[in-house]
Short mmCIF file of C-alpha atoms in Angstrom, two decimals:
data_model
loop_
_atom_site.label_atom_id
_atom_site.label_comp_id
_atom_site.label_asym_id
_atom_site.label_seq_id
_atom_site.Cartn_x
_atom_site.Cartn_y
_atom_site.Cartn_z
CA UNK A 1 124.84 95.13 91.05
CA UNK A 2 121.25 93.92 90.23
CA UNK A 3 120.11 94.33 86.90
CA UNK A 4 118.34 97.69 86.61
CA UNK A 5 114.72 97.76 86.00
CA UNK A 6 111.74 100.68 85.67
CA UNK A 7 109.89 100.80 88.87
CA UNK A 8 106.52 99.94 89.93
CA UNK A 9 104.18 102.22 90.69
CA UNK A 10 104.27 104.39 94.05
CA UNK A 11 101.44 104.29 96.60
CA UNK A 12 100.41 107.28 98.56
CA UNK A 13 99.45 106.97 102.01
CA UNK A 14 98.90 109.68 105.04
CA UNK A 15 98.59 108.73 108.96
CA UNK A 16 98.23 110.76 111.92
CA UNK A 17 100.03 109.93 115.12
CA UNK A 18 98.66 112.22 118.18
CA UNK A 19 98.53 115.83 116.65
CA UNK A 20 100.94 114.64 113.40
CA UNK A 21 100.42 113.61 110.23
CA UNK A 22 102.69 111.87 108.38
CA UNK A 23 102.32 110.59 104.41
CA UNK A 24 104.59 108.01 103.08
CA UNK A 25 105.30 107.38 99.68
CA UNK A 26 105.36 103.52 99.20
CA UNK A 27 107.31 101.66 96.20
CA UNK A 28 107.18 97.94 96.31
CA UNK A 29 109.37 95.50 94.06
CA UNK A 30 106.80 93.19 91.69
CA UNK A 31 106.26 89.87 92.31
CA UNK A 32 107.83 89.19 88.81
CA UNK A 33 110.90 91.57 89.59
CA UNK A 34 111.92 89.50 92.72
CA UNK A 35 114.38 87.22 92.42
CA UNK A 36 113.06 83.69 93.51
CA UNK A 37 114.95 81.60 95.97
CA UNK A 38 117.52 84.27 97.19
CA UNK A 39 117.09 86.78 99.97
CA UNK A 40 113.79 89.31 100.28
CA UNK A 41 114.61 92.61 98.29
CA UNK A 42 116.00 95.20 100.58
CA UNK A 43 113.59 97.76 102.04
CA UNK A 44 114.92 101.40 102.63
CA UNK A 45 113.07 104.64 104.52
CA UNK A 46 113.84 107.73 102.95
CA UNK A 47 113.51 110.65 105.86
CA UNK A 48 114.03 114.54 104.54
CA UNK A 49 116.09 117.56 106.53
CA UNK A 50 114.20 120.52 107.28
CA UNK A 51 112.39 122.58 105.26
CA UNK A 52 112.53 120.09 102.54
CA UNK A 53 110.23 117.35 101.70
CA UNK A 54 110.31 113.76 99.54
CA UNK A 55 110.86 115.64 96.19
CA UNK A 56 113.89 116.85 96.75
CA UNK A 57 114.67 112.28 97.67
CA UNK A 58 112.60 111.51 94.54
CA UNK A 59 115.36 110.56 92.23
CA UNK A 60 117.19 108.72 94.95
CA UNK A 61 113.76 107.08 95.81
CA UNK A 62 113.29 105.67 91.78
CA UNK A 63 117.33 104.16 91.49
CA UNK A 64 116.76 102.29 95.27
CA UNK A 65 113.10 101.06 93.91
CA UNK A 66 114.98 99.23 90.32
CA UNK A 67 116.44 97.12 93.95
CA UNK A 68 114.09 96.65 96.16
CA UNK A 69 111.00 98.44 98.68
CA UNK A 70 111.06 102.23 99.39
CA UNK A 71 109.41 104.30 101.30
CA UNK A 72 110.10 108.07 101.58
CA UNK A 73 108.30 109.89 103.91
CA UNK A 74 106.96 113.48 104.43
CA UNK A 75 107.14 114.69 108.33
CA UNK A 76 104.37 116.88 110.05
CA UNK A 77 105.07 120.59 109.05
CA UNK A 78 106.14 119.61 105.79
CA UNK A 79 105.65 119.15 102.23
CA UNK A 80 102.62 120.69 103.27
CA UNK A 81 101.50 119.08 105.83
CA UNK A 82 99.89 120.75 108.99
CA UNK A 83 101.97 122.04 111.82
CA UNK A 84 101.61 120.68 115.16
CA UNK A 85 100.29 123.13 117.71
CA UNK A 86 104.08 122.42 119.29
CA UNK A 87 107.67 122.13 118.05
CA UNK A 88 108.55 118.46 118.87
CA UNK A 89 112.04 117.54 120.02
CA UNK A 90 114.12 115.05 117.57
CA UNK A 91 113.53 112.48 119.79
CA UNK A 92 109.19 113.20 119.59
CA UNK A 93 109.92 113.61 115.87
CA UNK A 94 111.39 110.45 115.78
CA UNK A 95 108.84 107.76 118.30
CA UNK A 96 106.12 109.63 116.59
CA UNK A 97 107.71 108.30 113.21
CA UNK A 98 107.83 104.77 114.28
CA UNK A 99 104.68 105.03 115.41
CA UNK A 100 103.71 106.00 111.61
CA UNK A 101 105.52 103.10 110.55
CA UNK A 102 104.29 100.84 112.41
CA UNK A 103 100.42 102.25 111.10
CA UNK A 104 101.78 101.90 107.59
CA UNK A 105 103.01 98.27 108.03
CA UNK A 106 106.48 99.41 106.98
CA UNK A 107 108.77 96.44 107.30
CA UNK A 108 112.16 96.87 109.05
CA UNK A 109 114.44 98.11 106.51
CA UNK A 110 117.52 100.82 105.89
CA UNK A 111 116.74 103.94 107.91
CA UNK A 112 118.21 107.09 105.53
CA UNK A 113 118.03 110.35 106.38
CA UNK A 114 119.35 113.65 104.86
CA UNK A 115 120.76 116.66 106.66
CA UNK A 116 118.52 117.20 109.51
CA UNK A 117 116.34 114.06 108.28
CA UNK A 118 119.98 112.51 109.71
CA UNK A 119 118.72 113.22 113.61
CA UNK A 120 115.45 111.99 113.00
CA UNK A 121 116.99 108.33 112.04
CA UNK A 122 119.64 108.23 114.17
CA UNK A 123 117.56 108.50 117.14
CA UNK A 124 114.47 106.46 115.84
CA UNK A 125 116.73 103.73 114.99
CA UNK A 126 118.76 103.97 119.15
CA UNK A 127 115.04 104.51 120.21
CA UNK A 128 113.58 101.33 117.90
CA UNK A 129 116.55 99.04 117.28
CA UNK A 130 113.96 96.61 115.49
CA UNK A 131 112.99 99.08 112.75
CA UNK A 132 116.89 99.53 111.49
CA UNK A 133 118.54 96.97 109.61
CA UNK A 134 121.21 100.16 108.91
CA UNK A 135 121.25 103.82 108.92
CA UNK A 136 122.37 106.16 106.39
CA UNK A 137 123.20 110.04 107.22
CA UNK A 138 123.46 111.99 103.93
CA UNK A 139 124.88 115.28 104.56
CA UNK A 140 124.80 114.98 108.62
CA UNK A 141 123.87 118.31 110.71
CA UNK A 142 124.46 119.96 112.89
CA UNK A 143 128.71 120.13 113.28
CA UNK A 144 129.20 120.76 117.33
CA UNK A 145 132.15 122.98 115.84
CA UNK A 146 129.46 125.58 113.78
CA UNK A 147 126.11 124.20 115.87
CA UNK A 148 124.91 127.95 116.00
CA UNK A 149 122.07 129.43 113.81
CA UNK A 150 124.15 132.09 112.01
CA UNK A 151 126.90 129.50 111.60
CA UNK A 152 124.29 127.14 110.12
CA UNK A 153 122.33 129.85 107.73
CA UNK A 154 125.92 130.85 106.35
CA UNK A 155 126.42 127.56 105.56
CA UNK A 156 123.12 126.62 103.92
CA UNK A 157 123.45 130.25 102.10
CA UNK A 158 126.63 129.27 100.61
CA UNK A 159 124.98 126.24 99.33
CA UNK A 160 122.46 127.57 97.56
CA UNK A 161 124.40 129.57 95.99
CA UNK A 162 126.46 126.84 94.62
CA UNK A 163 123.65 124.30 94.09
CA UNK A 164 122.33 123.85 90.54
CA UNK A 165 119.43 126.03 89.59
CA UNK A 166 117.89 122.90 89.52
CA UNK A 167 117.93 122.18 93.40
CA UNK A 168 117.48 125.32 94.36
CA UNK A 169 114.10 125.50 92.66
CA UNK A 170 112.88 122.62 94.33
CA UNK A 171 114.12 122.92 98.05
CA UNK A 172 113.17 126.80 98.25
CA UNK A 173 109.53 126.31 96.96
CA UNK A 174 109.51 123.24 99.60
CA UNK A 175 111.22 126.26 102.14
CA UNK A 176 108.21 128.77 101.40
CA UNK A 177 105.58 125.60 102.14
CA UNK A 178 107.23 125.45 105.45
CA UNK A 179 107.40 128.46 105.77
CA UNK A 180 110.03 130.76 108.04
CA UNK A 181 108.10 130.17 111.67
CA UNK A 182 107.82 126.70 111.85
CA UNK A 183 111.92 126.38 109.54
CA UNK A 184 113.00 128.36 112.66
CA UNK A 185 110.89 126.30 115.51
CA UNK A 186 112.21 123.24 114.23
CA UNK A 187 116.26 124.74 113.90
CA UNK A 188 116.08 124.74 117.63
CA UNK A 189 116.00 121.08 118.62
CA UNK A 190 118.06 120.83 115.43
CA UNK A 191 120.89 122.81 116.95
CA UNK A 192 120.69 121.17 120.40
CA UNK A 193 120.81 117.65 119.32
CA UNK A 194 124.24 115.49 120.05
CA UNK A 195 123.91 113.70 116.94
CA UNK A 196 127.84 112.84 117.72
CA UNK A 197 126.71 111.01 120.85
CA UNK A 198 123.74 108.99 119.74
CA UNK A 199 125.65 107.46 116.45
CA UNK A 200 127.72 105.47 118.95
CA UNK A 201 124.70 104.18 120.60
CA UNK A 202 123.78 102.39 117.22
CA UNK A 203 123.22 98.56 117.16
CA UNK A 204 123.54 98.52 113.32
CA UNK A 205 125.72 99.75 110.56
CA UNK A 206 125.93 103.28 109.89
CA UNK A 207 127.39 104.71 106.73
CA UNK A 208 128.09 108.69 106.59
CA UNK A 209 127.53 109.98 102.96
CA UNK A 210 128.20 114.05 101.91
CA UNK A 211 129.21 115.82 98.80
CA UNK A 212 132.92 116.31 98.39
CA UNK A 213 131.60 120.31 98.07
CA UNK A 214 129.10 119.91 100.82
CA UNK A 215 129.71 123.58 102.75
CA UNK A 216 127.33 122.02 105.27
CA UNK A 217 128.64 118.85 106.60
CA UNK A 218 132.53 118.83 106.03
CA UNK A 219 134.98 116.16 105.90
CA UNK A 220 136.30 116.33 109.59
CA UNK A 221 132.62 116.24 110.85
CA UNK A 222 131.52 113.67 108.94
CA UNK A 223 134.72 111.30 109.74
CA UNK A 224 134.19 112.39 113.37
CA UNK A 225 130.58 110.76 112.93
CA UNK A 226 132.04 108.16 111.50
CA UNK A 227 134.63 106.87 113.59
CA UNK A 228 132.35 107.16 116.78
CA UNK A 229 129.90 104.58 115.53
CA UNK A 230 130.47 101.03 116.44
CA UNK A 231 130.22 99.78 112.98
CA UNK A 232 130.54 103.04 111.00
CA UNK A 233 132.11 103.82 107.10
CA UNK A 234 132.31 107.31 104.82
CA UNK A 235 131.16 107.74 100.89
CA UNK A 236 131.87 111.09 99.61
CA UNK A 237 130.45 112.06 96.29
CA UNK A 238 133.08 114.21 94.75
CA UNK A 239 131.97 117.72 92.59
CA UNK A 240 128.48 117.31 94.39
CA UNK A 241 127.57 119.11 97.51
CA UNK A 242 124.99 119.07 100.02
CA UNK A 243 122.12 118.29 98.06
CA UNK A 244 124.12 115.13 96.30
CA UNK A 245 121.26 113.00 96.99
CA UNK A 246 119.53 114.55 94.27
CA UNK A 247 122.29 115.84 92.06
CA UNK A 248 124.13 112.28 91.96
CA UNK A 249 121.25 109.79 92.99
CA UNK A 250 122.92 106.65 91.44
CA UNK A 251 126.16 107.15 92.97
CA UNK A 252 124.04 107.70 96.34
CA UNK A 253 122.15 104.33 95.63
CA UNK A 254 125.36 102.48 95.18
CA UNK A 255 126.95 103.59 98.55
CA UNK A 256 123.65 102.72 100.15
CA UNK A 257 123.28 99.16 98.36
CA UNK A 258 126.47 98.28 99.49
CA UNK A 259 125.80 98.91 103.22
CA UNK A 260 122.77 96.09 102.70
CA UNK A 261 125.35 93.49 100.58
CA UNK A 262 128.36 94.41 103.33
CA UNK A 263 125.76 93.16 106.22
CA UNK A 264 124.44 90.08 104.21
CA UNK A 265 128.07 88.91 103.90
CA UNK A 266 128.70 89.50 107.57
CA UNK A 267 125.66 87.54 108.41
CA UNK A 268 127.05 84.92 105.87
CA UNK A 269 130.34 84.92 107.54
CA UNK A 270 128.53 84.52 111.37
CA UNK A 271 126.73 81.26 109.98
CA UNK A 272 129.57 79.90 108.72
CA UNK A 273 131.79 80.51 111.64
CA UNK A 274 134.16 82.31 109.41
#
C-alpha cells in the first residue's frame, strides 16, 4: 500500500446538463505527491444512493485522495440541488452523468457507487465503456427477491435503527433535503431496474462490496451480482452494515485499491504474454 499522506485541497464545481445540475467535488494528487516514473495515480468517481448525498462518501473520499484523484459527485435532486421538472430513469440519470463528466474534464477512472448510486454506475459505465476503468457497487440495490417498496423501506428501517447515531444524523438530514416526493419519484426506476442483468454486460472489473450486517444488500444478492459479471469479486466488511462506506472507510479504500493494482497486474501479465 502507498504511503499515506494528508490530502490536497478539494475543488468545488457545479454543471448543468439539460434541466440537471450536477456539482462534483474534485481532489487531485500534488505534483510533489506523485510518484515520478511509475504509472498516473488512480482516479475514482464517487456516486451516492438515494436520498443521500457526498457527505455521507466524505471519509471514503479523503483515504482514496492519500492515493490518487477523486471526484464525488452530488446528482440533481440532491444534496440540495434542484429537482428536475421529471423523474429520470437510471439510464437518463446515468448519460446525463457522463455528460457532466465529460463538462468537468473528469478523466476515465473507477466508477463507485453506493446503494442506489450502484445503478447509476453500472449503467453509465455499459452505456460509456470509455469512462470505467472498474466499477465498484457498495451495498448494491435493489434484491429482485425483496424489489418491492415495503420490502425495501423495512429494510432501510432496520438499518437505521442499527446504524451508529453517527450515520443516521447525516443521511436523514440529507433525507429531509430531498425530501419525501422526489425520495419516492426516484424509488420507482430504482425498483424497476435489472441491476442483475446489466452487471454482466460490463467490459471491466466489477467488485461487489456490503457490510457483513448490511440488512439491505445480503450475502446471496450480492454473490448473485457477483458471479454474473464477467470479471466480478466480493469484499464484505464484517460488524459494519449498509452504510460501511462511512463507518469503515479505510477498509472500503483497501478493497477498492486493490481492484486498480489487480487490473495493472493483468495488464502487466497481457504485455508480457504471461
Amino acid at each position: 500500500m502507498p504511503e499515506r499522506r494528508q490530502p490536497p485541497t478539494t475543488l468545488e464545481r457545479s454543471v448543468t446538463v439539460g434541466e440537471m445540475e450536477f456539482r462534483a467535488f474534485s481532489t487531485a494528487v500534488a505534483p510533489e505527491n506523485g510518484q515520478v516514473g511509475s504509472a498516473a495515480p488512480p482516479v475514482h468517481v464517487l456516486v451516492h444512493g438515494i436520498g443521500a448525498s457526498h457527505r455521507y462518501l466524505s471519509r471514503l473520499h479523503d483515504e482514496l485522495a492519500l492515493h490518487g484523484e477523486v471526484h464525488s459527485i452530488d446528482l440533481p435532486g440532491f444534496g440540495g440541488l434542484p429537482k428536475p421538472g421529471h423523474s429520470p430513469s437510471v439510464a437518463e440519470m446515468a448519460r446525463a452523468l457522463g455528460a457532466a463528466l465529460d463538462l468537468l474534464g473528469i478523466p476515465a477512472g473507477v466508477l463507485l457507487g453506493h446503494s442506489m448510486g450502484a445503478q447509476w454506475v453500472v449503467e453509465l459505465a455499459v452505456q460509456r465503456p470509455d469512462r470505467a476503468t472498474g466499477v465498484v457497487i457498495v451495498g448494491p440495490v435493489a434484491d429482485d427477491r425483496h424489489r418491492s417498496l415495503p420490502a425495501q423501506a423495512l429494510a432501510l428501517g432496520i438499518d437505521i435503527l442499527v446504524e451508529p447515531p453517527d450515520v443516521d444524523l447525516v443521511v436523514l438530514l440529507d433525507y429531509l433535503r430531498c425530501g419525501p416526493a422526489w425520495f419516492l419519484r426516484q424509488s420507482e426506476p430504482m425498483l424497476t431496474y435489472p441491476i442483475e442483468r446489466r452487471v454482466a454486460e460490463l467490459a471491466v472489473p466489477l467488485l461487489v462490496v456490503r457490510g457483513g450486517l448490511d440488512p439491505i444488500a445480503g450475502i446471496a444478492w450480492c454473490r448473485r451480482l457477483r458471479d454474473r459479471a464477467v470479471d466480478g469479486r466480493l469484499a464484505v466488511v464484517p460488524g459494519h452494515r449498509h452504510v460501511v462506506q462511512h463507518t469503515a472507510p479505510r477498509a472500503v479504500a483497501d478493497a477498492v485499491l486493490s481492484l486498480g493494482v489487480r487490473r495493472v497486474q493483468a495488464g502487466a501479465e497481457q504485455g508480457t504474454g504471461a
